[in-house]
mmCIF file of C-alpha atoms in Angstrom:
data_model
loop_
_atom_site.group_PDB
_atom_site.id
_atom_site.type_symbol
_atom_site.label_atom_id
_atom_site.label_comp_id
_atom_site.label_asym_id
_atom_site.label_seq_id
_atom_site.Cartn_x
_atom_site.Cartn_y
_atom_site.Cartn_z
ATOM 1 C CA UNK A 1148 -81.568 141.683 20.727
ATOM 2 C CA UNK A 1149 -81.365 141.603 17.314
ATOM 3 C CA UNK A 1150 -78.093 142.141 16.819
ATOM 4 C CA UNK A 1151 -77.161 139.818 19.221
ATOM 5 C CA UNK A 1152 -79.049 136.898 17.358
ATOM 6 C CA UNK A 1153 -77.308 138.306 14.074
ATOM 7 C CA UNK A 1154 -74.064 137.605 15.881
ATOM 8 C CA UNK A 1155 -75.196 134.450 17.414
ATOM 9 C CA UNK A 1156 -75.648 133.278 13.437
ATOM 10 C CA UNK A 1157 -72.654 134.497 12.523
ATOM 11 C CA UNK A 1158 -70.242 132.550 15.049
ATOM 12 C CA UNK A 1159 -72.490 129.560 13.842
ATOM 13 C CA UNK A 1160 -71.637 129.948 10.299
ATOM 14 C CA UNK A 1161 -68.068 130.212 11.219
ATOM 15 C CA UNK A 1162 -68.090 126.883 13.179
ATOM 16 C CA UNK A 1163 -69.434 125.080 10.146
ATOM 17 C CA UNK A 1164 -66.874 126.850 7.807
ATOM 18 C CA UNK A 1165 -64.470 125.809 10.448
ATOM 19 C CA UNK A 1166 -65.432 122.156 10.852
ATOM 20 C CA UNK A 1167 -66.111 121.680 6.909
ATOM 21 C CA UNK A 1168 -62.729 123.142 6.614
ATOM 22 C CA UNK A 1169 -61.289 120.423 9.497
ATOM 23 C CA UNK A 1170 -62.844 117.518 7.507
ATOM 24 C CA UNK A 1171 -61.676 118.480 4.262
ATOM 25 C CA UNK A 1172 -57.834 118.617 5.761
ATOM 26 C CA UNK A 1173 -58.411 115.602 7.685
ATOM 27 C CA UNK A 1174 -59.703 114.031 4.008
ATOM 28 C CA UNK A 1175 -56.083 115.649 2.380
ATOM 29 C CA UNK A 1176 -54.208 114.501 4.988
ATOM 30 C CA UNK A 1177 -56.017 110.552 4.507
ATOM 31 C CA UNK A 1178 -55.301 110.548 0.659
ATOM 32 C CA UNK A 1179 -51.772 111.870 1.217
ATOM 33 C CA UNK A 1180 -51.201 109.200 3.848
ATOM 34 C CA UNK A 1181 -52.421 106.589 1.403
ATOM 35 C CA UNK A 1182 -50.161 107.444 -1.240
ATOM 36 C CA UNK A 1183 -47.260 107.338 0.915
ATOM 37 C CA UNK A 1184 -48.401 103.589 1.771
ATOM 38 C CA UNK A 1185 -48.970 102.739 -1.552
ATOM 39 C CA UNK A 1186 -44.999 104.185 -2.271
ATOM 40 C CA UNK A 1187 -43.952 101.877 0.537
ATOM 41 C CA UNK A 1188 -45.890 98.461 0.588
ATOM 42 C CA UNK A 1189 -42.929 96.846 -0.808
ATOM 43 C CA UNK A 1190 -40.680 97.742 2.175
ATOM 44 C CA UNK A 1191 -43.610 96.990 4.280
ATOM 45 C CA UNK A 1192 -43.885 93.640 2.734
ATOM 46 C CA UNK A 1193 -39.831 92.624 3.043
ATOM 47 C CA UNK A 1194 -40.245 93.771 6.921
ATOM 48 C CA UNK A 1195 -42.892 91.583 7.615
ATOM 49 C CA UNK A 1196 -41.031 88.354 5.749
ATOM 50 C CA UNK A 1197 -38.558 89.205 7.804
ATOM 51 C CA UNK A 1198 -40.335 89.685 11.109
ATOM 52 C CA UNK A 1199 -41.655 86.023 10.323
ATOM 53 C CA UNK A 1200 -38.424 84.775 10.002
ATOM 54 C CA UNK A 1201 -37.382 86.104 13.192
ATOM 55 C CA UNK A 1202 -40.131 84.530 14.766
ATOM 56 C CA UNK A 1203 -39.819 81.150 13.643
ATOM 57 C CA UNK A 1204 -36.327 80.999 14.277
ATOM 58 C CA UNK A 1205 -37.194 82.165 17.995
ATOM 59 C CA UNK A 1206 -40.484 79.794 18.120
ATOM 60 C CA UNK A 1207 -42.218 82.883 19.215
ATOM 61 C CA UNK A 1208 -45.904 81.697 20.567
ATOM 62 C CA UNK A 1209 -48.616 83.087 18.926
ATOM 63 C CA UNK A 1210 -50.997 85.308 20.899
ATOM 64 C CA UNK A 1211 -52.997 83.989 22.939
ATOM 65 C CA UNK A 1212 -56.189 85.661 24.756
ATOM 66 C CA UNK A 1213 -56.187 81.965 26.283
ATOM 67 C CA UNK A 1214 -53.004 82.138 27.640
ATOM 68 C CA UNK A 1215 -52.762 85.512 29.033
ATOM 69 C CA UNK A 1216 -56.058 84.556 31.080
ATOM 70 C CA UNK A 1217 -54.559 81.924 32.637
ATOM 71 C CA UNK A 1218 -51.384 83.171 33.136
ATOM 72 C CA UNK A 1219 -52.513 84.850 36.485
ATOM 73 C CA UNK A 1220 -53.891 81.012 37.400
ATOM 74 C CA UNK A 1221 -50.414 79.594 37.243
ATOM 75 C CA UNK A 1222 -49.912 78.599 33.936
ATOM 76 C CA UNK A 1223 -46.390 77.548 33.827
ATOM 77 C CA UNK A 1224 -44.218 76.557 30.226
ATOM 78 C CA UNK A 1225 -42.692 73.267 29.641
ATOM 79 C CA UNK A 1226 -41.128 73.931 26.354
ATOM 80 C CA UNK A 1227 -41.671 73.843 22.901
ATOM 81 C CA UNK A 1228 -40.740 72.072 19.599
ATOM 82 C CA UNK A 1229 -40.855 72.163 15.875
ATOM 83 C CA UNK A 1230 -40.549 69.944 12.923
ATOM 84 C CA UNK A 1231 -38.406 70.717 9.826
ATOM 85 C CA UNK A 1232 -39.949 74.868 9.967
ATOM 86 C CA UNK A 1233 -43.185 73.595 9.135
ATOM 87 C CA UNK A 1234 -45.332 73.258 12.924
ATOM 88 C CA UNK A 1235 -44.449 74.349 15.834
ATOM 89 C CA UNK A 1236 -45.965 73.510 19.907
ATOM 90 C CA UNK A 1237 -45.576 75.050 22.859
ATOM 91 C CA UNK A 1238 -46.722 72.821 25.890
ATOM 92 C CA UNK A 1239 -47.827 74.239 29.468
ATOM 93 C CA UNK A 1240 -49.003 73.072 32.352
ATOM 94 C CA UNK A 1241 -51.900 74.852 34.781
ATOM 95 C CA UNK A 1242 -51.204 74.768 38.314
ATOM 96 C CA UNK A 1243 -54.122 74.196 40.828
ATOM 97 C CA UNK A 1244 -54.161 76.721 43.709
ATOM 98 C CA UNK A 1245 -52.989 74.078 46.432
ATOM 99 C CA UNK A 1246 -50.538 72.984 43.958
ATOM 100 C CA UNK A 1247 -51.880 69.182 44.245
ATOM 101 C CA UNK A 1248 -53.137 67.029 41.197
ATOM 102 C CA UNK A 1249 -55.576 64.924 43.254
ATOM 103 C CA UNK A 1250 -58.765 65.053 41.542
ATOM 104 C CA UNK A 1251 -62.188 63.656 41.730
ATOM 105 C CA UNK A 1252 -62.902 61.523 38.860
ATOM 106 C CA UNK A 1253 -65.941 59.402 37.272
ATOM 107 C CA UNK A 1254 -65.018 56.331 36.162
ATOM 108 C CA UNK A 1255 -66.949 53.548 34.614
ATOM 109 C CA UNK A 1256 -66.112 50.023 35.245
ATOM 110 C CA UNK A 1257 -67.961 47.350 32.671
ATOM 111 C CA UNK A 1258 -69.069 43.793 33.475
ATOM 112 C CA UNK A 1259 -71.157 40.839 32.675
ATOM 113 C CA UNK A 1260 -74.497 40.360 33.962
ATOM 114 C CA UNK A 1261 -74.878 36.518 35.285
ATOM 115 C CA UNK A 1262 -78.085 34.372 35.838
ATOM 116 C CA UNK A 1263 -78.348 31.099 37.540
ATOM 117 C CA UNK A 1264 -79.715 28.230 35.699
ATOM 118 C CA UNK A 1265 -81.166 25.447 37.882
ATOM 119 C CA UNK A 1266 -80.283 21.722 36.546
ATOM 120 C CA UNK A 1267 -83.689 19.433 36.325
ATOM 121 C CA UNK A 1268 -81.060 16.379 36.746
ATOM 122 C CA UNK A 1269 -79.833 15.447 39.941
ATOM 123 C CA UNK A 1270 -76.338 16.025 40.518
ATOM 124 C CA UNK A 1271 -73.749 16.984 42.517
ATOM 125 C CA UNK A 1272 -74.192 20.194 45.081
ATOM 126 C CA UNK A 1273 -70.834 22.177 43.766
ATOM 127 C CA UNK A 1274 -72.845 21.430 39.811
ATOM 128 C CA UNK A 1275 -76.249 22.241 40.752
ATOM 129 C CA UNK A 1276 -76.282 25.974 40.253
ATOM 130 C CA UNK A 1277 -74.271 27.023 36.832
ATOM 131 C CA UNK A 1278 -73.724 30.538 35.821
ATOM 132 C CA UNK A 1279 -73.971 31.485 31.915
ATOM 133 C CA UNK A 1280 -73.301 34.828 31.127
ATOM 134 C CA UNK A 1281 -75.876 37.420 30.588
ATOM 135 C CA UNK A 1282 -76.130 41.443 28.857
ATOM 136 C CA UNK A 1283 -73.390 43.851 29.525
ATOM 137 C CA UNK A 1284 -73.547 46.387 32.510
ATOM 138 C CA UNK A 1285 -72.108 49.789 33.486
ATOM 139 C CA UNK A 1286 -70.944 50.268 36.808
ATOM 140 C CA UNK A 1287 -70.035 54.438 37.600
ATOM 141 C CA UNK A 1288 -68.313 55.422 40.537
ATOM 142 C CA UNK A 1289 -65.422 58.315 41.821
ATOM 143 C CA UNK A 1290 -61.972 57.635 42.447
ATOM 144 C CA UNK A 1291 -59.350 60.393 43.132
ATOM 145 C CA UNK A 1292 -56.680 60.203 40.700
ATOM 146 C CA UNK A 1293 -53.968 62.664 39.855
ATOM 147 C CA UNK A 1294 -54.574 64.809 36.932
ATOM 148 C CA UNK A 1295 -52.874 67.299 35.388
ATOM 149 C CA UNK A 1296 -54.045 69.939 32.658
ATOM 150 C CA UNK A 1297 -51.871 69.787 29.759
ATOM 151 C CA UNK A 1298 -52.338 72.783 27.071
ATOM 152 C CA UNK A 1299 -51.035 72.177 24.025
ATOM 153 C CA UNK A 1300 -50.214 75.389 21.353
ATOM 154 C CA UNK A 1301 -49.746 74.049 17.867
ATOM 155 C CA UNK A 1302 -49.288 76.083 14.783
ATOM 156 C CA UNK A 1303 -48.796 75.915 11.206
ATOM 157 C CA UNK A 1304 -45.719 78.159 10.243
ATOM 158 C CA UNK A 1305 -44.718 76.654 7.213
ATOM 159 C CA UNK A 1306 -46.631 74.715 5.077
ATOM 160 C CA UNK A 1307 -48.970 77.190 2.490
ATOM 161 C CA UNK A 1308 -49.858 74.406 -0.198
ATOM 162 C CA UNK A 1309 -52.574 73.028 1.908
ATOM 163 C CA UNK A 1310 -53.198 71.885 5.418
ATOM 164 C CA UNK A 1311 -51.202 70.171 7.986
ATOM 165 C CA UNK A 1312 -53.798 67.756 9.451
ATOM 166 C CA UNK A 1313 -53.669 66.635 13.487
ATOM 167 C CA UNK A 1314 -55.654 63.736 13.713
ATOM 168 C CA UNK A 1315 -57.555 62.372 16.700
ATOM 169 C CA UNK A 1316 -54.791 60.275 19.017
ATOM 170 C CA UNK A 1317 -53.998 59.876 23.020
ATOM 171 C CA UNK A 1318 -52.081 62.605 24.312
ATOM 172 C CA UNK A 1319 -49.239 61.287 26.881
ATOM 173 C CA UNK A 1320 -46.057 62.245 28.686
ATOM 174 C CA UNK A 1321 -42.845 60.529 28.864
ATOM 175 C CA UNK A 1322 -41.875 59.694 32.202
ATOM 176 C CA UNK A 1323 -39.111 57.114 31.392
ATOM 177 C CA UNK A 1324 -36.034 56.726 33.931
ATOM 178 C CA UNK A 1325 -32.683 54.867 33.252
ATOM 179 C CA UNK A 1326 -34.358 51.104 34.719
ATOM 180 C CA UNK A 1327 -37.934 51.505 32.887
ATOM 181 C CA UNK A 1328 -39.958 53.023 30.515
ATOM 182 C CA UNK A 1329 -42.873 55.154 32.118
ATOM 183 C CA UNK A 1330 -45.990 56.859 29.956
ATOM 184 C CA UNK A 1331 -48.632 58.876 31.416
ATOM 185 C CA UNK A 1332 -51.722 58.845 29.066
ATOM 186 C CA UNK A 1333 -55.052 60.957 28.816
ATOM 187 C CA UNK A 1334 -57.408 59.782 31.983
ATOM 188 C CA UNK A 1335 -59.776 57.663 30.773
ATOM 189 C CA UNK A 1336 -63.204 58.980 32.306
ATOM 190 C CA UNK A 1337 -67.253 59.575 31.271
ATOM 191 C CA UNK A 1338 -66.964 63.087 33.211
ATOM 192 C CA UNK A 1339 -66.928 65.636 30.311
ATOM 193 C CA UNK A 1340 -64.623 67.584 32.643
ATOM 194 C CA UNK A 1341 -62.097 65.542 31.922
ATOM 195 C CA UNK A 1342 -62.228 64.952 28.090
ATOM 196 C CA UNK A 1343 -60.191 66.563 25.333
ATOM 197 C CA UNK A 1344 -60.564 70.072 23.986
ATOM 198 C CA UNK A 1345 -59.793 71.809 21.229
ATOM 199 C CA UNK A 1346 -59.880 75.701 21.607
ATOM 200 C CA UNK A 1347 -59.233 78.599 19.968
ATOM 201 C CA UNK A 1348 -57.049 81.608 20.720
ATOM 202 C CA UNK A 1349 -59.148 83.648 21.931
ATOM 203 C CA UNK A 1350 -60.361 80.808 24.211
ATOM 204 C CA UNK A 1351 -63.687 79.900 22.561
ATOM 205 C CA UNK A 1352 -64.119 75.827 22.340
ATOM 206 C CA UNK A 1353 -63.699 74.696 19.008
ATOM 207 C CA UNK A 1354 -64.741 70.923 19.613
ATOM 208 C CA UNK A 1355 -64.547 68.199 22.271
ATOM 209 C CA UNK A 1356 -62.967 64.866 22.093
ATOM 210 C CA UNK A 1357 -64.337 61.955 24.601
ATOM 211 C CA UNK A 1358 -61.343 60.105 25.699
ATOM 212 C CA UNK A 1359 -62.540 56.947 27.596
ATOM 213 C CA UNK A 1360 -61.060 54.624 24.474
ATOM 214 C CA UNK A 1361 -57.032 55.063 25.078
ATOM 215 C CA UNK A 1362 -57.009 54.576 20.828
ATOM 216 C CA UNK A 1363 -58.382 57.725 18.972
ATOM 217 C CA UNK A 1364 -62.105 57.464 18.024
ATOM 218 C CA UNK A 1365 -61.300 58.228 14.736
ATOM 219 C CA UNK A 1366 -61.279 61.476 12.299
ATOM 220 C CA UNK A 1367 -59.487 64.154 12.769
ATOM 221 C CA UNK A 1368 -59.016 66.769 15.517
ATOM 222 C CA UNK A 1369 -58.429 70.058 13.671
ATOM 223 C CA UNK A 1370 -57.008 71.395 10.238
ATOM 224 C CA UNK A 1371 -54.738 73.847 10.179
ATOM 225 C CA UNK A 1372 -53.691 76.193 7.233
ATOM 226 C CA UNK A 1373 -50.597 78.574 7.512
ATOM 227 C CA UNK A 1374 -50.268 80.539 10.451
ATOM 228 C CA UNK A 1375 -53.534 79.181 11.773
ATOM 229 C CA UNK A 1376 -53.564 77.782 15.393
ATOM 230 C CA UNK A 1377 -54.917 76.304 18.039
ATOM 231 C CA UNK A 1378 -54.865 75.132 21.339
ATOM 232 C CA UNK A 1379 -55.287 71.439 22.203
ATOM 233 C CA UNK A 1380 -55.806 70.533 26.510
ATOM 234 C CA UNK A 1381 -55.796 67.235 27.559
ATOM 235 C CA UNK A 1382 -55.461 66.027 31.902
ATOM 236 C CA UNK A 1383 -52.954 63.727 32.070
ATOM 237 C CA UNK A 1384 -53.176 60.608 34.475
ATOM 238 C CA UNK A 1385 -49.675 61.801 36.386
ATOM 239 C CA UNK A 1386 -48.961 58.308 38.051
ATOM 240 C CA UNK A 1387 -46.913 58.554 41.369
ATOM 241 C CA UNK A 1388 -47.065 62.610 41.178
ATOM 242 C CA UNK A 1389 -48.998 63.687 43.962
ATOM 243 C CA UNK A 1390 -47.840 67.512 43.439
ATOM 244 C CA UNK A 1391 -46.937 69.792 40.539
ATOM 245 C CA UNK A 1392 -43.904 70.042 41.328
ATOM 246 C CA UNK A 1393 -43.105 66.132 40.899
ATOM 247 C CA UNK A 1394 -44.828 65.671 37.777
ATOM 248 C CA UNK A 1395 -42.684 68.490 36.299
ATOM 249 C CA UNK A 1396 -39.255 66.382 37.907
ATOM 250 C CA UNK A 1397 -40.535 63.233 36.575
ATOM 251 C CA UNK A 1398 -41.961 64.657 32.447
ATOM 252 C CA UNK A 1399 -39.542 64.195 30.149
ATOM 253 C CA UNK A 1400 -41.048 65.118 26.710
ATOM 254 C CA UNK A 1401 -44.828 64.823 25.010
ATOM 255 C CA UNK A 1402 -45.151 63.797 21.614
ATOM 256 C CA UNK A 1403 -48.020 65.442 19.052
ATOM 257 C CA UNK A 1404 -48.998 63.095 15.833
ATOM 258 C CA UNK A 1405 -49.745 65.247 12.280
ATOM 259 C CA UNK A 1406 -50.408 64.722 8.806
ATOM 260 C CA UNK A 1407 -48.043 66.623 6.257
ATOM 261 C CA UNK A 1408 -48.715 66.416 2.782
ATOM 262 C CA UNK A 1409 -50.198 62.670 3.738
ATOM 263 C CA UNK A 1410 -47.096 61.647 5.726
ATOM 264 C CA UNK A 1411 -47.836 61.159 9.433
ATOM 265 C CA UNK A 1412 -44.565 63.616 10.935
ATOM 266 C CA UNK A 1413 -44.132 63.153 15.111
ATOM 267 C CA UNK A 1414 -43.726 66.286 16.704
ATOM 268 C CA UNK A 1415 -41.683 65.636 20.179
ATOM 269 C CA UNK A 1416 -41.419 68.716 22.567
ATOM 270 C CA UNK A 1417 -38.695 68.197 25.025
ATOM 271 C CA UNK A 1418 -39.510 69.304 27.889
ATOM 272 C CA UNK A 1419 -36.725 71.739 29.634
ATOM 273 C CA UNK A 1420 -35.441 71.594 32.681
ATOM 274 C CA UNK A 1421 -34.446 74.994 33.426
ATOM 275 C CA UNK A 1422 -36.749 77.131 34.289
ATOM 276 C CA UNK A 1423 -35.694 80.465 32.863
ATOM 277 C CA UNK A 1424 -35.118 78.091 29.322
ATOM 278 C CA UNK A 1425 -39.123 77.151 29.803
ATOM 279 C CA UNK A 1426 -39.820 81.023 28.923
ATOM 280 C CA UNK A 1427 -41.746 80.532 25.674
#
């Protein structure tokens, strides 16, 4: 029995030589590692210029944990745009199962409060009861409009010496045909549903915009230093576009407002036509 524990001790001692020995490799190995990365950080460094370079020139999107959720939902690419190599968009649409726009939406409608006055005098009937106006009132009620989800990717990819600003404005889409100019605008609505986000990549909210003003409320909507992004969704009132499908026949191009070096810059995204072009 003894010499069986003795043994027992022995093949214990040997694992620990054995695993000391493992992490003292694994420790060479590191440091040797290391050194080789130190002896090549300035080929590392050219690669990744260039891989940057690449990427502009091919408006590669940024990853997205956003956009790969939704891409099983039916998120479908309109295009993308850039402005002088400085910021870049990439503009999709999300499809509804049923593939219809019609939505549910809470609207507010505002009028004047009136009060009759009753005249001491005697006059005429039609003059007898006069109406002065009185305090403001809110009237809410639902209307089914069509609405469509517009996500908005913008990135800085350009600009190091500070920030490109995007301040707070009324997303819309170009709709215009030969005979008339046609914009579809941000639905104006009290349902937080409905009202503008800003999001990160990963798909945590950054902030929320209420849009029920058509001007901007002011301030600005994000800032964005190089290479930082975010992702900007906004539902579209799609006038006379009952289905997906017609709103992307009838969009033409969006158009995103920013602040470069204190110059407002207008960032148009075309939107294609082809479908294996929208790819982005």
């Amino acid at each position: 029995m003894l010499e069986g524990k003795e043994e027992e001790d022995e093949d214990e001692e040997g694992s620990n030589v054995t695993g000391e020995h493992n992490i003292m490799k694994h420790k060479s190995k590191k440091n040797e590692d290391e050194d080789d990365s130190n002896k090549n950080d300035t080929t590392t460094t050219k690669s990744i210029i260039q891989l940057y370079s690449r990427m502009n020139e091919a408006f590669v999107k940024p990853h997205s944990h956003l956009y790969s959720l939704i891409s099983h939902e039916g998120c479908i690419p309109l295009g993308h745009g850039a402005v002088n190599g400085i910021i870049s968009a990439w503009v999709s649409i999300v499809e509804r199962s049923n593939g219809e726009t019609s939505r549910s939406v809470l609207l507010c409608e505002k009028y004047d409060g009136q009060q009759q006055q009753q005249s001491n005098s005697a006059k005429k009937n039609d003059d007898r009861n006069k109406k002065t106006p009185g305090q403001q009132k809110s009237s809410f009620y639902y209307k089914p409009l069509p609405i469509v989800e517009v996500r908005i990717l913008i990135q800085n990819i350009g600009m190091a010496d500070g920030a490109i600003v995007i301040p707070d404005q009324t997303i819309s889409v170009d709709a215009s045909t030969r005979r008339r100019g046609v914009e579809m605008s941000e639905v104006e609505s009290v349902d937080e549903r409905f009202h503008k986000w800003i999001m990160k990549l990963n798909g945590t909210p950054s902030s929320k915009k209420k849009t029920t003003k058509r001007s901007g409320g002011g301030g600005d909507l994000s800032r964005l230093y190089l290479f930082d992004a975010i992702i900007l969704t906004a539902h579209i009132h799609a006038k006379g576009c009952s289905t997906r499908s017609k709103f992307e026949q009838r969009a033409k191009f969006t158009k995103i407002i920013a602040k470069v070096n204190g110059k407002t810059v207008p960032l148009v995204v075309p939107f294609k036509r082809n479908k294996d072009e929208r790819k982005i």
